[in-house]
Short mmCIF file of C-alpha atoms in Angstrom, two decimals:
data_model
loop_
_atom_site.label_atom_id
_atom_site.label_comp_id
_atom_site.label_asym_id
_atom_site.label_seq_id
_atom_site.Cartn_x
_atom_site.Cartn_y
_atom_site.Cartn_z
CA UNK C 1 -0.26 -46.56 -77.85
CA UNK C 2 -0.87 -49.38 -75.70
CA UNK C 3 -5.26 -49.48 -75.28
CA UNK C 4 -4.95 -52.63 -72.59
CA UNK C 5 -5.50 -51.32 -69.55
CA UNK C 6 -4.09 -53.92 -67.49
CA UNK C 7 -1.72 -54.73 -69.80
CA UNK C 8 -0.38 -51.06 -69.76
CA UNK C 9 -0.58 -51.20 -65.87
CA UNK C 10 1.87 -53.88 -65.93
CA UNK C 11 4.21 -52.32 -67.83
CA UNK C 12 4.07 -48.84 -65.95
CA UNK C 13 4.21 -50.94 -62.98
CA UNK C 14 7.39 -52.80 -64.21
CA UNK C 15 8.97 -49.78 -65.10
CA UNK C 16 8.42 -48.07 -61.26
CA UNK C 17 9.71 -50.70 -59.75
CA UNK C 18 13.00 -49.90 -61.55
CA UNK C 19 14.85 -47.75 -58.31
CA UNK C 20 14.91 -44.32 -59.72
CA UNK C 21 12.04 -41.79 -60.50
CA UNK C 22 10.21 -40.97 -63.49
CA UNK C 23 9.21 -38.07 -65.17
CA UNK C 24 5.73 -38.03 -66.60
CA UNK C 25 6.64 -37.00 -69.38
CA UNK C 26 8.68 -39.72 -69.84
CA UNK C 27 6.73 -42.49 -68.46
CA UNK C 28 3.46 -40.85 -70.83
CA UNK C 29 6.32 -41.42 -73.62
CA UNK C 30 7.17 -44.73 -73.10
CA UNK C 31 3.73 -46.13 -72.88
CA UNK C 32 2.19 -44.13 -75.45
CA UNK C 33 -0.15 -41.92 -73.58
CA UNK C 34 -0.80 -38.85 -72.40
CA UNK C 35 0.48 -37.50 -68.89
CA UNK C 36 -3.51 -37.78 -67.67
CA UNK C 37 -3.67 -41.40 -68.60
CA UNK C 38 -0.45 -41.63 -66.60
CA UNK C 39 -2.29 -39.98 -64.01
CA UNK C 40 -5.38 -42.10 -63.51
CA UNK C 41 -3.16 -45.12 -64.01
CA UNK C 42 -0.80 -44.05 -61.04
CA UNK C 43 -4.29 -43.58 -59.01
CA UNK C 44 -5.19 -46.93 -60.37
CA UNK C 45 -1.87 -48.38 -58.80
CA UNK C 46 -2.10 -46.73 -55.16
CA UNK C 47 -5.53 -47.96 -55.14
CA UNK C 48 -3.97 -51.80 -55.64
CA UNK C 49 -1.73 -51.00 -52.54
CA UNK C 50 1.54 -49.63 -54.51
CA UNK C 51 3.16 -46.76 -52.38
CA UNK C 52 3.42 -44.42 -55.54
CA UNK C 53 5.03 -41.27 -54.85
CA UNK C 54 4.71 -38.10 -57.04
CA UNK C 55 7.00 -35.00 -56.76
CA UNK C 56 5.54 -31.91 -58.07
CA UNK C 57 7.29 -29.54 -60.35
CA UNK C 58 7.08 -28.39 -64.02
CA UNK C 59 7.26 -32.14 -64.73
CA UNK C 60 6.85 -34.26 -62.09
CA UNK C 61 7.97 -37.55 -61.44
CA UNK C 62 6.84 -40.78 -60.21
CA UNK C 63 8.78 -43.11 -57.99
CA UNK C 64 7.65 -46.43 -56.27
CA UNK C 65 8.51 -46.44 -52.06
CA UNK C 66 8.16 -48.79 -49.35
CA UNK C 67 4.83 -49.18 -47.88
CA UNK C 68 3.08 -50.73 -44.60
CA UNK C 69 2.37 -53.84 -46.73
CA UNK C 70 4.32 -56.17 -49.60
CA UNK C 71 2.15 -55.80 -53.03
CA UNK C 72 2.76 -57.87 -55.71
CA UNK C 73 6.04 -57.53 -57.70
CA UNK C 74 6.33 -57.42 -61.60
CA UNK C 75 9.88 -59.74 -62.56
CA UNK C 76 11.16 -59.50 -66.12
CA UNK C 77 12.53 -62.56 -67.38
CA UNK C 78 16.13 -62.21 -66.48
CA UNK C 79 15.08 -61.08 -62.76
CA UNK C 80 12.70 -64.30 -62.05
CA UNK C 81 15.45 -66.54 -63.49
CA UNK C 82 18.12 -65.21 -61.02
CA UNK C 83 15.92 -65.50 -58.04
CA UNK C 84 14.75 -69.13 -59.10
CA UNK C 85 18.38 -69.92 -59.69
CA UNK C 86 19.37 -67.89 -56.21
CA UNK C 87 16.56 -69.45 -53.74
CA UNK C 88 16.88 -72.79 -55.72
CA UNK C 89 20.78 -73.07 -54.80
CA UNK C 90 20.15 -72.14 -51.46
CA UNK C 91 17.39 -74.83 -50.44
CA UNK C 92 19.67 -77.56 -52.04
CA UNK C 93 21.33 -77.08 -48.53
CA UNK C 94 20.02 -76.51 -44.80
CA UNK C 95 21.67 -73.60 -44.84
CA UNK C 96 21.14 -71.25 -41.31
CA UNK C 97 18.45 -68.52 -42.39
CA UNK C 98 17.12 -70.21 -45.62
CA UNK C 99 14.26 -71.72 -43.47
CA UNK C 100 10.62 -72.47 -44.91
CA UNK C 101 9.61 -68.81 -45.95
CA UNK C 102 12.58 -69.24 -48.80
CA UNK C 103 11.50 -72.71 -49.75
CA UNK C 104 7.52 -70.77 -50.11
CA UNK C 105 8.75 -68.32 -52.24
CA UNK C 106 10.71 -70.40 -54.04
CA UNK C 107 7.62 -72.73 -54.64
CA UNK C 108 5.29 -69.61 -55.22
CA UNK C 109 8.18 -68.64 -58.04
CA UNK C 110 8.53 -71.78 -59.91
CA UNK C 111 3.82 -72.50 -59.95
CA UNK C 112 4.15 -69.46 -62.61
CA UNK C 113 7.22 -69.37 -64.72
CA UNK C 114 6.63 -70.09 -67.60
CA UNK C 115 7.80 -73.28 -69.22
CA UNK C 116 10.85 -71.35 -71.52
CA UNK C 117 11.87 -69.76 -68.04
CA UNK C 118 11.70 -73.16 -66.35
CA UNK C 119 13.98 -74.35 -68.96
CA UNK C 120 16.64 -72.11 -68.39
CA UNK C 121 16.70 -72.29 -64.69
CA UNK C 122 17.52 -75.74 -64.50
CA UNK C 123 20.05 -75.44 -67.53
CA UNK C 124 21.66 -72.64 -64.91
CA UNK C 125 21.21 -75.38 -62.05
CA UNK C 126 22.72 -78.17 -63.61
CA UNK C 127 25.54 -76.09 -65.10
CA UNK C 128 26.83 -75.17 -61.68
CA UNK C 129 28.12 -76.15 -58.56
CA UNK C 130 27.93 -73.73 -55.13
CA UNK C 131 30.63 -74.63 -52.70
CA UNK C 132 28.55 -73.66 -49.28
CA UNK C 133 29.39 -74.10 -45.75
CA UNK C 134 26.40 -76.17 -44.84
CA UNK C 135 27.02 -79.89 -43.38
CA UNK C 136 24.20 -81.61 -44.20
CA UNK C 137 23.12 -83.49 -46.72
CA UNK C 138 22.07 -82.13 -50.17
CA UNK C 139 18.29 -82.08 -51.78
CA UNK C 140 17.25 -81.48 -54.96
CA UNK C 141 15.11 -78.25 -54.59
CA UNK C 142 11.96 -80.27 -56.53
CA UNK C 143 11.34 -82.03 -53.41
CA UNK C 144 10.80 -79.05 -51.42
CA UNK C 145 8.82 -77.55 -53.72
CA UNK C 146 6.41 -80.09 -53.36
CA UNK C 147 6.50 -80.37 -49.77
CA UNK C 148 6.24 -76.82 -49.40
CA UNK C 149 3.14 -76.86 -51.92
CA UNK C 150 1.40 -79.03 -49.60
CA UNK C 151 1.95 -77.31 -46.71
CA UNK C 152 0.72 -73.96 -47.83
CA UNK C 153 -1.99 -76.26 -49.63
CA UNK C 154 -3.14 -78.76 -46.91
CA UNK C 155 -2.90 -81.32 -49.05
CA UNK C 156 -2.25 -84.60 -48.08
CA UNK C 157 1.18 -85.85 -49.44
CA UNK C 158 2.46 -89.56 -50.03
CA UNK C 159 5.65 -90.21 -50.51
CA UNK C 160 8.25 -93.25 -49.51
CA UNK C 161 11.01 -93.15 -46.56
CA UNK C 162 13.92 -94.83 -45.49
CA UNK C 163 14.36 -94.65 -41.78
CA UNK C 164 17.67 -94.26 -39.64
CA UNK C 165 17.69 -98.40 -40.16
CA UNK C 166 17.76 -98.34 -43.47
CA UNK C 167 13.97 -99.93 -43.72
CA UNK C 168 11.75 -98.58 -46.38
CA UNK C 169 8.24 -97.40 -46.26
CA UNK C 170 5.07 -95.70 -47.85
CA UNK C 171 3.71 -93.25 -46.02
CA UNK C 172 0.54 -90.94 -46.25
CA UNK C 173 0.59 -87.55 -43.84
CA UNK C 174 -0.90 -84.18 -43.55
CA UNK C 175 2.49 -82.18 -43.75
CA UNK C 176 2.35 -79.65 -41.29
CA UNK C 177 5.77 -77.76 -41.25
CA UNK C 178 9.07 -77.60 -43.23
CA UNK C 179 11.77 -77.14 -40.08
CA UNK C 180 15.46 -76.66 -41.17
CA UNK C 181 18.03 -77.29 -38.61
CA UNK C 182 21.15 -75.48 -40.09
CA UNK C 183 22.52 -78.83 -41.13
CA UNK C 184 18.99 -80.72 -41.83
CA UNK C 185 15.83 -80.19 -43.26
CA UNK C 186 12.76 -81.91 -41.58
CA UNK C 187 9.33 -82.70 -42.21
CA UNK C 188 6.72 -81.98 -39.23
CA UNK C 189 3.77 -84.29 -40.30
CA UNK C 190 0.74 -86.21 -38.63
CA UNK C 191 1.24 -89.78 -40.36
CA UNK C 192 -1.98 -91.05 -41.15
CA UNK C 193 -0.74 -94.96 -41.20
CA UNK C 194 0.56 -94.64 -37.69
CA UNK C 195 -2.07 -91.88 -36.23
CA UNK C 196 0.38 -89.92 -34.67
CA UNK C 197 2.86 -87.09 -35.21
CA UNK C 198 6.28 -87.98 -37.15
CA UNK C 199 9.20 -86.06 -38.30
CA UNK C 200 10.62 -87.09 -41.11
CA UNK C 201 14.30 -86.29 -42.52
CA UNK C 202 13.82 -85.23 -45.77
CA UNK C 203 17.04 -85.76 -47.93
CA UNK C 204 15.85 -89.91 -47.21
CA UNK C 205 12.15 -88.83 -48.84
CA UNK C 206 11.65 -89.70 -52.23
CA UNK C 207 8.89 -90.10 -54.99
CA UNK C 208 6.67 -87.15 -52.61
CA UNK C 209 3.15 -86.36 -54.49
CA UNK C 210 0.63 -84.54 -53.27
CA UNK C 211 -2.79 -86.25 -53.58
CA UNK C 212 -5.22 -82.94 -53.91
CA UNK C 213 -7.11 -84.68 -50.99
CA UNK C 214 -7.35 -81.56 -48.55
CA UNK C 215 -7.17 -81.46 -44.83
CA UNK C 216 -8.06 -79.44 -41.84
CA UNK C 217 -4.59 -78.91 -39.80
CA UNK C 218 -4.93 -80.54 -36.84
CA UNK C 219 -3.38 -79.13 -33.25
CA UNK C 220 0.14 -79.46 -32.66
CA UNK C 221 0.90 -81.24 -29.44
CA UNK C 222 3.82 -78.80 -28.71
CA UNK C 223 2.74 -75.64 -29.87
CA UNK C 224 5.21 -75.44 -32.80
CA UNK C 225 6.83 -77.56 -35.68
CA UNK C 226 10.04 -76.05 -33.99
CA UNK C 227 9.45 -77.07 -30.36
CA UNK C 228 7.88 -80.67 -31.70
CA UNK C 229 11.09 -81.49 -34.06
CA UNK C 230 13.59 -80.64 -31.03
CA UNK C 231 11.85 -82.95 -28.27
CA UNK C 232 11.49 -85.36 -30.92
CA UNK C 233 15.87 -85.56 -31.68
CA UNK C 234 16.35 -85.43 -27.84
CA UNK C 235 14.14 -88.55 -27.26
CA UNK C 236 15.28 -90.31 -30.24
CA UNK C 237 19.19 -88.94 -29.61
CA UNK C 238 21.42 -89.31 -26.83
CA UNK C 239 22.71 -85.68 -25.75
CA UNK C 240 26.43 -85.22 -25.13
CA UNK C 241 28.03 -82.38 -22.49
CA UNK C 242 30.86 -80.99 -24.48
CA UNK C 243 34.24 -79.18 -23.07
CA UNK C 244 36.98 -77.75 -25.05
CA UNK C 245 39.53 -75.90 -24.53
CA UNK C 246 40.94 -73.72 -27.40
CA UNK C 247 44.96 -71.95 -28.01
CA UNK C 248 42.68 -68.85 -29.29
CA UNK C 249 41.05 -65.69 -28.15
CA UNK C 250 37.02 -66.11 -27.32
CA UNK C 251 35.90 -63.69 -29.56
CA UNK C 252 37.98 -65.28 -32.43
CA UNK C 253 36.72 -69.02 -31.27
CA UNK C 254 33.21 -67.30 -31.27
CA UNK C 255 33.25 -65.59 -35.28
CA UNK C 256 34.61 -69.24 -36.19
CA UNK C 257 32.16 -71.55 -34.13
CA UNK C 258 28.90 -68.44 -34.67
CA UNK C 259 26.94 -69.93 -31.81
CA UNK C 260 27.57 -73.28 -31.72
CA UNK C 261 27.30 -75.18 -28.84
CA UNK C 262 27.41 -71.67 -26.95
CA UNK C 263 29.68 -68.99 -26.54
CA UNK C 264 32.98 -69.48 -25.71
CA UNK C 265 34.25 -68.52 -22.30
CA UNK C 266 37.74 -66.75 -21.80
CA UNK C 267 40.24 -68.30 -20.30
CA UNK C 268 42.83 -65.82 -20.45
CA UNK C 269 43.97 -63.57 -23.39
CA UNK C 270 44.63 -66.43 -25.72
CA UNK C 271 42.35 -69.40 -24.33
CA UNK C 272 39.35 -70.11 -23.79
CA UNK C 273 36.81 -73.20 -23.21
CA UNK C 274 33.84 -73.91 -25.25
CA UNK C 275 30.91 -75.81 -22.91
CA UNK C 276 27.38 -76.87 -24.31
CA UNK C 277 24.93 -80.03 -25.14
CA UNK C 278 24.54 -81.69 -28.53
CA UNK C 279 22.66 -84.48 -29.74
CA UNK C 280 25.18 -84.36 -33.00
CA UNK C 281 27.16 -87.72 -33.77
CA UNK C 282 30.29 -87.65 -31.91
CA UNK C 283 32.39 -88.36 -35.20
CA UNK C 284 30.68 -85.12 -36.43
CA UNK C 285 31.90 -83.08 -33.74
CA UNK C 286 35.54 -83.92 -33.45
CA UNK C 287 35.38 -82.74 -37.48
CA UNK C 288 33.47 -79.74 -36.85
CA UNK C 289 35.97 -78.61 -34.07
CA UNK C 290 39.10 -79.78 -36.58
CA UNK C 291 37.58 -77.26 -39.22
CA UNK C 292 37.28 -74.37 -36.43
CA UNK C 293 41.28 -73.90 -37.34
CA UNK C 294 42.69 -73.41 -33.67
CA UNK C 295 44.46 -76.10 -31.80
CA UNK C 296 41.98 -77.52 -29.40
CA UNK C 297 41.56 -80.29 -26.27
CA UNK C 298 38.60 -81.75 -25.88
CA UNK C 299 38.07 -82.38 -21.88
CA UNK C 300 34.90 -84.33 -22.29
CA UNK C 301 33.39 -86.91 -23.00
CA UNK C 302 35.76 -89.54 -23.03
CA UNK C 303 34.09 -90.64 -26.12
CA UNK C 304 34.62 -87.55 -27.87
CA UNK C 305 38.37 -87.98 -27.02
CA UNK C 306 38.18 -91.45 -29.21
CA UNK C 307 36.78 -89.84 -32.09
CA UNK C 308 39.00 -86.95 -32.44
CA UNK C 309 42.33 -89.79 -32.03
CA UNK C 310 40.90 -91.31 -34.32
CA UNK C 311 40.31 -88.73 -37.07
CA UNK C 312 43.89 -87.36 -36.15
CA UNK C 313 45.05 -90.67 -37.08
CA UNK C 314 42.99 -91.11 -40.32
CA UNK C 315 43.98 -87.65 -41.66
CA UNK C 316 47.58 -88.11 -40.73
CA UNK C 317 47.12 -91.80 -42.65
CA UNK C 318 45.77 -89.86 -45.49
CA UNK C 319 48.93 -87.78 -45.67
CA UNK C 320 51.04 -90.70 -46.43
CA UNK C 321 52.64 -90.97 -42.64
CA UNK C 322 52.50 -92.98 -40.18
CA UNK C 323 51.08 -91.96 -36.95
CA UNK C 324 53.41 -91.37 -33.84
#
């Protein structure tokens, strides 16, 4: 018979959240109490904000349902590894809708496994390799966890950076935002050395460490980490118009492309032309049309129609032929 009260609220807890329903009976079995104890400890439960249902009957169960708010969840060892493992993989990479809330969790996750559990999730880590469609660069999952930490924290964070010119600095900000681009992840910060709001990329931050010193947030010129980021790459990127004209149906252009640089327009039945702005590096482009899979043209810019010749030509070089 398990006397802990909490203890034995944990584990009848643990056991709910398993999706099926429980006879009393059962549940009074399995924790070594009687069906009243179960009782009061189910009232206990709803009264911490779990949605516990009961269905009557000559022995009625007990099943745990979605409620108006998200109470705390009770992981077993094998469940907390595979989400570590899970949202760890996934913030490696700027991958589209594994924004900041995943990198949260993620650091919420890892503050209270315990050191055995810790173990084995970067045994899994290291072990594997995920082959993902994201672009960008990688980053080890640490570093987010950190910056994440003192985000939610407002805690001021040092850390060093290598800019776009390959100098090197120290810096000391309050981090305001993690912002991922779907290729990128960003920093939204107000950097105390040069009094002013930065983004920073974050796969060229290293050594980040958050100094305990805490801060009130201050107001965000733009509104939003979101809005602030996106001026920031137009004024420090110059934007490109893009046309292209694809030997493919629109809809099939569009499930390939999902979005980017706009929808595709129909040309006819099996054309269309592909129209929209990026601030992306030309040479990026002409491979991210290449891997679309459809013959293509690119109208404009001229520029564009450099870098794709010249990617034809390196790929056909690669193949061991000459170039016509």
């Amino acid at each position: 018979m398990t006397t802990d009260t909490p203890a034995r609220l944990l584990q009848l807890l643990s056991l709910l959240q398993t999706p099926r329903e429980w006879p009393g009976g059962e549940l009074a079995d399995r924790l070594g109490v009687s069906r009243r104890t179960v009782r009061r400890d189910v009232d206990r439960l709803r009264e911490l904000g779990y949605p516990v249902q009961a269905s009557k009957g000559a022995d009625g169960g007990y099943r745990l349902v979605a409620g108006k708010a998200m109470p705390p969840l009770v992981l077993d060892d094998e469940e907390a590894v595979a989400i570590a493992v899970g949202l760890r993989a996934g913030a490696g990479h700027a991958l589209e809708g594994v924004d900041e809330a995943s990198v949260r969790a993620l650091a919420k996750l890892e503050q209270v496994l315990p050191s055995r559990l810790r173990h084995r999730v970067a045994t899994l880590q290291t072990a594997t390799t995920a082959l993902t469609s994201g672009d960008g660069p990688s980053i080890a999952p640490e570093t987010l966890i950190v910056l994440a930490s003192a985000v939610a924290g407002r805690e001021r964070l040092r850390f060093a950076y290598r800019a776009g010119d390959g100098s090197e600095s120290r810096r000391l900000a309050e981090p305001y935002r993690l912002v991922s681009t779907g290729r990128r992840w960003y920093l939204v910060a107000y950097d105390l050395g040069r009094e002013d709001w930065r983004t920073f990329r974050v796969d060229r931050l290293s050594e980040p460490f958050a100094t305990g010193a805490r801060f009130t947030p201050r107001e965000m010129p733009t509104g939003s980490a979101a809005e602030y980021l996106r001026q920031s790459i137009r004024r420090r990127q110059e934007t490109y118009e893009i046309a292209v004209t694809f030997d493919a149906p629109a809809d099939v252009v569009a499930g390939v492309l999902r979005g980017w640089l706009g929808t595709p327009a129909p040309l006819d039945d099996s054309r269309c032309e592909l129209r929209g702005s990026t601030a992306d590096p030309l040479a990026w482009v002409a491979a991210r049309l290449a891997m679309a899979g459809h013959e293509f043209t690119v109208r404009e810019p001229a520029a564009l129609v450099d870098h794709v010749r010249e990617l034809g030509a390196r790929l056909t070089r690669a193949a061991g032929q000459a170039p016509a």
